[in-house]
Structure formats: structure tokens, C-alpha cells
PDB file of N, CA and C in Angstrom:
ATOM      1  N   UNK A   1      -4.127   3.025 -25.459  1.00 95.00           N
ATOM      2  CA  UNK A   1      -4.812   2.100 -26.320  1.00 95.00           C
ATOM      3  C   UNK A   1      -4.959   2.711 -27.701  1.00 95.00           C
ATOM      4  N   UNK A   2      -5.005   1.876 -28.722  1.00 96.00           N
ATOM      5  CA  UNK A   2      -5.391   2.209 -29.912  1.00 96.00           C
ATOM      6  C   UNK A   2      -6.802   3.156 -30.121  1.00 96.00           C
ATOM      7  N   UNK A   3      -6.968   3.523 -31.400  1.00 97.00           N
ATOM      8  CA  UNK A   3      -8.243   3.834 -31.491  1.00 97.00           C
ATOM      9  C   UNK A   3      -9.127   2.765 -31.960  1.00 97.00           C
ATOM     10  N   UNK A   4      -9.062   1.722 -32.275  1.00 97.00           N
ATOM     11  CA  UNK A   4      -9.779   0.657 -32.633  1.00 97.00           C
ATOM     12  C   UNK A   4     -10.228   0.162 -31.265  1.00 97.00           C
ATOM     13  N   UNK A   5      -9.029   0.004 -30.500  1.00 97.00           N
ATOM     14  CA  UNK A   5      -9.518  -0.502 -28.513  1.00 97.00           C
ATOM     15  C   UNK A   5     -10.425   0.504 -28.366  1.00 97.00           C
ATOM     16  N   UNK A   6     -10.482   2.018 -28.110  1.00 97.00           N
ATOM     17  CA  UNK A   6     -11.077   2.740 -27.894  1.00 97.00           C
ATOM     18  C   UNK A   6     -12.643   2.707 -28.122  1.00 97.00           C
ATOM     19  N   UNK A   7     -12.340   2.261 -29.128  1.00 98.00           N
ATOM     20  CA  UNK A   7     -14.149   2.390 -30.274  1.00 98.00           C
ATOM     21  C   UNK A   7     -14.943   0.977 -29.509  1.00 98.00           C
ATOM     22  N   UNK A   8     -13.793  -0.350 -29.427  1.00 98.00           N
ATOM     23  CA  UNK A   8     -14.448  -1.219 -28.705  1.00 98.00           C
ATOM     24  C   UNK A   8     -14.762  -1.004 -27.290  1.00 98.00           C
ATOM     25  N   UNK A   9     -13.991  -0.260 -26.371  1.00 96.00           N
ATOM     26  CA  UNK A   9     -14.408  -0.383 -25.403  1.00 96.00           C
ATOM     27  C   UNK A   9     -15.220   0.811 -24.323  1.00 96.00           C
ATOM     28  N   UNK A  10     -15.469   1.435 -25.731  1.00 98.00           N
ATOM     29  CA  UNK A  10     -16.463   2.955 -25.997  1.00 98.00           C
ATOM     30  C   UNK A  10     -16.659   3.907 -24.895  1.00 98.00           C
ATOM     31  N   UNK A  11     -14.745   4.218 -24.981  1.00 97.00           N
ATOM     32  CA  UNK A  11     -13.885   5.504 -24.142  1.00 97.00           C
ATOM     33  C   UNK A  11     -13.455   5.929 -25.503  1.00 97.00           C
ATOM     34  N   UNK A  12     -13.007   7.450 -24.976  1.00 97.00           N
ATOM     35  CA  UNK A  12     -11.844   8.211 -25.398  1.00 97.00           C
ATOM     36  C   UNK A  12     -10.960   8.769 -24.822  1.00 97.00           C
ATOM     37  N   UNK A  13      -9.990   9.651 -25.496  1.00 97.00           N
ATOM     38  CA  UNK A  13      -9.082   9.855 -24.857  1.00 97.00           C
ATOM     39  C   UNK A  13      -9.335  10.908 -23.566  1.00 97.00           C
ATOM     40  N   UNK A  14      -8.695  10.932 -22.575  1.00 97.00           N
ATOM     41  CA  UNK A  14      -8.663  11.536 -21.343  1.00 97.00           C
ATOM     42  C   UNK A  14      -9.934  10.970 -20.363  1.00 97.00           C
ATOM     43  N   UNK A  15     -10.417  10.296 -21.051  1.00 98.00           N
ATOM     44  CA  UNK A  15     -11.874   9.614 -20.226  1.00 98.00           C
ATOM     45  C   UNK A  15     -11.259   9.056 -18.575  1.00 98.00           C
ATOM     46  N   UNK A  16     -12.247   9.173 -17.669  1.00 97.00           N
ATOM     47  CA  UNK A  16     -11.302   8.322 -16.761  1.00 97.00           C
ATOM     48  C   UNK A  16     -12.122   7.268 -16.269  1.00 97.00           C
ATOM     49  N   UNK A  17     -11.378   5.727 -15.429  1.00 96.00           N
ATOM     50  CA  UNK A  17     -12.149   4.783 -15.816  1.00 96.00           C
ATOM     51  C   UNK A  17     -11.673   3.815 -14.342  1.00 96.00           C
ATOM     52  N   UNK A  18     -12.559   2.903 -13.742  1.00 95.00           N
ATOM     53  CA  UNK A  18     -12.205   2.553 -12.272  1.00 95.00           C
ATOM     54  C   UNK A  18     -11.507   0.751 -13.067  1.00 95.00           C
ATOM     55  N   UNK A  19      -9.979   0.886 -12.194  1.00 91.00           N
ATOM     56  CA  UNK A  19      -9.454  -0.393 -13.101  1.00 91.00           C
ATOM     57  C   UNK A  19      -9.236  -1.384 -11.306  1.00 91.00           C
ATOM     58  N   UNK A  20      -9.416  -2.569 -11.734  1.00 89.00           N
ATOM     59  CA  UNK A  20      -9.439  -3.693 -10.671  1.00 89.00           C
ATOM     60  C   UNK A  20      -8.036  -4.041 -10.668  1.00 89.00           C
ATOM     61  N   UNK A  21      -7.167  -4.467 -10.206  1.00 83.00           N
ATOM     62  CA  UNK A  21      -5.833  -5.629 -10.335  1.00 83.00           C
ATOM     63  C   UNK A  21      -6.045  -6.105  -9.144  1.00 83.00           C
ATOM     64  N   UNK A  22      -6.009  -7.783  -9.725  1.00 77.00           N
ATOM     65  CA  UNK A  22      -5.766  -8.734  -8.846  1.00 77.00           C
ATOM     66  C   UNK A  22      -4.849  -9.257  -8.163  1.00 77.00           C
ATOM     67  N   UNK A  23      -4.904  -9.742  -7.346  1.00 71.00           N
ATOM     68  CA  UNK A  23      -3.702 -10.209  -6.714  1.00 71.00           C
ATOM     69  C   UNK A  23      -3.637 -10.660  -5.261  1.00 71.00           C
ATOM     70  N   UNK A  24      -3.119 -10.803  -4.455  1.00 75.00           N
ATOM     71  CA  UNK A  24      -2.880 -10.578  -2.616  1.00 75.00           C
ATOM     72  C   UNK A  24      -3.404  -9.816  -2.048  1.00 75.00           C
ATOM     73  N   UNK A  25      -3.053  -8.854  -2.459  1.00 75.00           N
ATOM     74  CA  UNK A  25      -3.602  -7.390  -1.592  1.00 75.00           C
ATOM     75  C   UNK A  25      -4.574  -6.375  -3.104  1.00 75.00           C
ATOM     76  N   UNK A  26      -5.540  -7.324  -3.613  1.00 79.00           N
ATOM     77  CA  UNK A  26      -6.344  -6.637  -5.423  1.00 79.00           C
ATOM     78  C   UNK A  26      -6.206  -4.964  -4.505  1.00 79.00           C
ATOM     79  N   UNK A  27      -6.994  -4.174  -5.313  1.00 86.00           N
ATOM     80  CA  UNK A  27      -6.756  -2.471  -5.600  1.00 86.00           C
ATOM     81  C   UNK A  27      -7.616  -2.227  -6.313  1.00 86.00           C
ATOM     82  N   UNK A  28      -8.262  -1.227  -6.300  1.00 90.00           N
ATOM     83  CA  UNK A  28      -9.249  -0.681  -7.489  1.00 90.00           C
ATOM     84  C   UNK A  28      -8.760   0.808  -7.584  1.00 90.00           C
ATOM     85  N   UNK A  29      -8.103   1.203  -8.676  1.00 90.00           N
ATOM     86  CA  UNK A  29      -7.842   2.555  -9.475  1.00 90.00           C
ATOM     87  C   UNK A  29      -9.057   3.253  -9.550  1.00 90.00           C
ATOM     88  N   UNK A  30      -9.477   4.165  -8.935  1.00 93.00           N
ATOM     89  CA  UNK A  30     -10.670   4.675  -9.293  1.00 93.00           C
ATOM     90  C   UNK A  30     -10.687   6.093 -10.268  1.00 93.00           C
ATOM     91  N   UNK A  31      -9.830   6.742 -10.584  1.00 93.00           N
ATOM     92  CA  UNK A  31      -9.327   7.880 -11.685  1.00 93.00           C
ATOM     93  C   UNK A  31      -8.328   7.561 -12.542  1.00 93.00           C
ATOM     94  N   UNK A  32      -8.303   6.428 -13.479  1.00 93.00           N
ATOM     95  CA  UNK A  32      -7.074   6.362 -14.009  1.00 93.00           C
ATOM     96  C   UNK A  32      -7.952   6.608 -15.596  1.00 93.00           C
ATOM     97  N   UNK A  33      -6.452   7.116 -15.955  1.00 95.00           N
ATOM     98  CA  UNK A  33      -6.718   7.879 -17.029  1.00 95.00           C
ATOM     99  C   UNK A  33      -6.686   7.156 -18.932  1.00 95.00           C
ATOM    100  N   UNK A  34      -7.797   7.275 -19.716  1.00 96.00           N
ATOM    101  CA  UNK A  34      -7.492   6.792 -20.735  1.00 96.00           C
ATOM    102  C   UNK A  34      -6.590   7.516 -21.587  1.00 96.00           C
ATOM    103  N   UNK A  35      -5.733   6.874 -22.610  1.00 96.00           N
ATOM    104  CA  UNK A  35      -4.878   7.844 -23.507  1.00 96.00           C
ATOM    105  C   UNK A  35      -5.027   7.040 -25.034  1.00 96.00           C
ATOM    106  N   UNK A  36      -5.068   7.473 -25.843  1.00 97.00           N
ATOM    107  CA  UNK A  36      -5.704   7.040 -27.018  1.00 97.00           C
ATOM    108  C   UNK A  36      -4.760   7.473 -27.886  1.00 97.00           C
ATOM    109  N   UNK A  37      -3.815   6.685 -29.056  1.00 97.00           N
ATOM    110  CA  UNK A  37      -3.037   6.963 -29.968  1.00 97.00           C
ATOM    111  C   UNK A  37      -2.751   5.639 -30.609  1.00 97.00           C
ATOM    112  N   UNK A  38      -2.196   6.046 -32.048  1.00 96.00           N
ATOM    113  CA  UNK A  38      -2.143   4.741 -32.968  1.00 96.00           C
ATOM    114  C   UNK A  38      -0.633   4.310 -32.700  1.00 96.00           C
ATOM    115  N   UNK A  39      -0.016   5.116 -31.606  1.00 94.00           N
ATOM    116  CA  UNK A  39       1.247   4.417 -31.676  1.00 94.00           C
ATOM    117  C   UNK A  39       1.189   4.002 -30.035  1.00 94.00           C
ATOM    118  N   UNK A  40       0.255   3.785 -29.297  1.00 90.00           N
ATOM    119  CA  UNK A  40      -0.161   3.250 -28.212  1.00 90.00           C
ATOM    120  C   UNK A  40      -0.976   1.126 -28.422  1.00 90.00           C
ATOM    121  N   UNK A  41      -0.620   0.713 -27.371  1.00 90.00           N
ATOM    122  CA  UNK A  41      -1.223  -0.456 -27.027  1.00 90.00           C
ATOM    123  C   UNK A  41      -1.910  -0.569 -25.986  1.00 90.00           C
ATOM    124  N   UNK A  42      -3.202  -1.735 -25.713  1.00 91.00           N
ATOM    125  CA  UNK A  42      -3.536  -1.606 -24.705  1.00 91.00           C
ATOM    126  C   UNK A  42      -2.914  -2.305 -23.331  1.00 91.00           C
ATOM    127  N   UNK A  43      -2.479  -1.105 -22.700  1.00 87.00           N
ATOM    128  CA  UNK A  43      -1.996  -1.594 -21.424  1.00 87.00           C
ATOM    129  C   UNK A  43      -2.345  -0.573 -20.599  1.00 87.00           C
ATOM    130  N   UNK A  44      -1.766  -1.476 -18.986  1.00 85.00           N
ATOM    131  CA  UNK A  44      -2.260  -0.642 -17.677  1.00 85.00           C
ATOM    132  C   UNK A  44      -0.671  -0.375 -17.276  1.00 85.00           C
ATOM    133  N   UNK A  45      -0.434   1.142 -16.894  1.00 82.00           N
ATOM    134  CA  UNK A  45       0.599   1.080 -16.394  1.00 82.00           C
ATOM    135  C   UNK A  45       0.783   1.634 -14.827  1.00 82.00           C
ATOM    136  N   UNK A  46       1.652   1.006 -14.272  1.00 82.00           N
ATOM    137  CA  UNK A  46       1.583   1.514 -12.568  1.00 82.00           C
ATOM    138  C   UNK A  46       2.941   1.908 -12.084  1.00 82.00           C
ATOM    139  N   UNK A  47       3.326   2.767 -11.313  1.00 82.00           N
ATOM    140  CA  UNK A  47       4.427   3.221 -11.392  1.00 82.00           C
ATOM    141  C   UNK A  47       4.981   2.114 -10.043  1.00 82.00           C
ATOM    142  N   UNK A  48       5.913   2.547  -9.733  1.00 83.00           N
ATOM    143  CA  UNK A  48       6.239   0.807  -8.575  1.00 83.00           C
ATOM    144  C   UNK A  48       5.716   1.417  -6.929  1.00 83.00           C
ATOM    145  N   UNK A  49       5.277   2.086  -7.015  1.00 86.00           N
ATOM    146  CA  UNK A  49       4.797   2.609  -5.137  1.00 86.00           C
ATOM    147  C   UNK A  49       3.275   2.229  -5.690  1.00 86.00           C
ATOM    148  N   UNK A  50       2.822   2.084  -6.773  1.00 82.00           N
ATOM    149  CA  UNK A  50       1.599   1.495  -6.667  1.00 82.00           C
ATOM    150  C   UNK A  50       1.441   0.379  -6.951  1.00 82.00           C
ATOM    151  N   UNK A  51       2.389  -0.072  -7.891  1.00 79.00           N
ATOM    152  CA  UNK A  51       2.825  -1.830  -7.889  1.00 79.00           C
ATOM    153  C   UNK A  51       2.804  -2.286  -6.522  1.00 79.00           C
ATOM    154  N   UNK A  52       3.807  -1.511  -5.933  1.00 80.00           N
ATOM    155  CA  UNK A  52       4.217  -2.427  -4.516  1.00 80.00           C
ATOM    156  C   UNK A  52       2.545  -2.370  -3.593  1.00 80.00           C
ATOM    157  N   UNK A  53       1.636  -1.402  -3.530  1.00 79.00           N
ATOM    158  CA  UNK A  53       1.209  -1.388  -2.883  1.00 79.00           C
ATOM    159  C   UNK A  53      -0.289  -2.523  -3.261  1.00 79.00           C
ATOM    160  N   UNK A  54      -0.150  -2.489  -4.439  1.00 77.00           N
ATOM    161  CA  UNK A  54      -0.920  -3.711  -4.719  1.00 77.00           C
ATOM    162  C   UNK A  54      -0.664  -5.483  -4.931  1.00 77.00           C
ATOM    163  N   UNK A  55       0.938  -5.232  -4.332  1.00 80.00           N
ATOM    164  CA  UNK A  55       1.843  -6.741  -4.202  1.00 80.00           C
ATOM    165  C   UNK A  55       1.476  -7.339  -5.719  1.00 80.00           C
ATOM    166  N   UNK A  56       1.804  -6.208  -7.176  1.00 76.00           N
ATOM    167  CA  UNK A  56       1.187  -6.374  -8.252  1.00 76.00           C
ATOM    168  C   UNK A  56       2.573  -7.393  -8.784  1.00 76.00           C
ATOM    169  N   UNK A  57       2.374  -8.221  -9.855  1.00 73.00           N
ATOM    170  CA  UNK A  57       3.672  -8.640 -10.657  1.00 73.00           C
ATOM    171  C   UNK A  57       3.221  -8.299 -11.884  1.00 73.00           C
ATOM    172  N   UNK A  58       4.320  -8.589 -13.035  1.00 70.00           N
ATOM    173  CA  UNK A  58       3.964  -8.307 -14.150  1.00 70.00           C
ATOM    174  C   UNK A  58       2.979  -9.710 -14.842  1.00 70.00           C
ATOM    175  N   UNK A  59       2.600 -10.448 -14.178  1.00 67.00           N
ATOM    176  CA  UNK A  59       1.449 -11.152 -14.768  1.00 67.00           C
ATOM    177  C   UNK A  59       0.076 -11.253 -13.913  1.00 67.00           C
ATOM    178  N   UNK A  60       0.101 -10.083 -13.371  1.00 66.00           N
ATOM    179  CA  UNK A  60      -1.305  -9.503 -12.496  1.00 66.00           C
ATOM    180  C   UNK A  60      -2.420  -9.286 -13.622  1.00 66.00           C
ATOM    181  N   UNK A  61      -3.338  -9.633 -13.072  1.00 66.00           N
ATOM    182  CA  UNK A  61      -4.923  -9.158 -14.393  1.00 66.00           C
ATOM    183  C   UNK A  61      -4.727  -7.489 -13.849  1.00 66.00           C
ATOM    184  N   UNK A  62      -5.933  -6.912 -14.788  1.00 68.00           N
ATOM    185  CA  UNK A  62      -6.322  -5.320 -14.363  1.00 68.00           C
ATOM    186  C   UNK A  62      -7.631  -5.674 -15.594  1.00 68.00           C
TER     187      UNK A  62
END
């Protein structure tokens, strides 16, 4: 995330933070990690053994 996301959602970088995704089988991330840079956006990223295990698509909430 940006540092402007950051300031709004009053983390920093390396903070860690419990993320929800919805879906079929939802998941709750309970150590996932913030990363903070101006050449960053805010997104959630999941590698695909945790995609799959949350039957996630790419238009899943988090």
C-alpha cells in the first residue's frame, strides 16, 4: 500500500494484520504482512495453494 493508504488505515510498514476473504470456503489470514511504498498499491496478495485453499477468484473481497 501507499503511504497515504497507510496513514488512512493507521499501519505501517511490516505491521501485521488479520485479513478476511470471502467466498465458499471465506479464510481469515491471521499474520499477513503490511508493506508500505510509493511504488506499491493497495492490494492483497495470495500465492495459489492459498487461493486454492480459500476457493478464492480474482473478484473475492479481503
Amino acid at each position: 500500500m501507499t503511504p497515504k493508504d497507510a496513514e488512512y488505515y493507521q499501519v505501517k510498514n511490516g505491521d501485521r494484520i488479520k485479513v478476511e476473504v470471502s467466498g465458499e470456503h471465506g479464510v481469515i489470514y491471521k499474520e499477513a504482512v503490511i508493506r508500505v511504498s510509493q511504488k506499491s498499491k493497495l492490494a492483497f496478495h495470495l500465492d495459489t495453494d492459498e487461493a486454492n485453499a480459500a476457493n478464492a477468484k480474482g473478484t473475492s473481497l479481503a
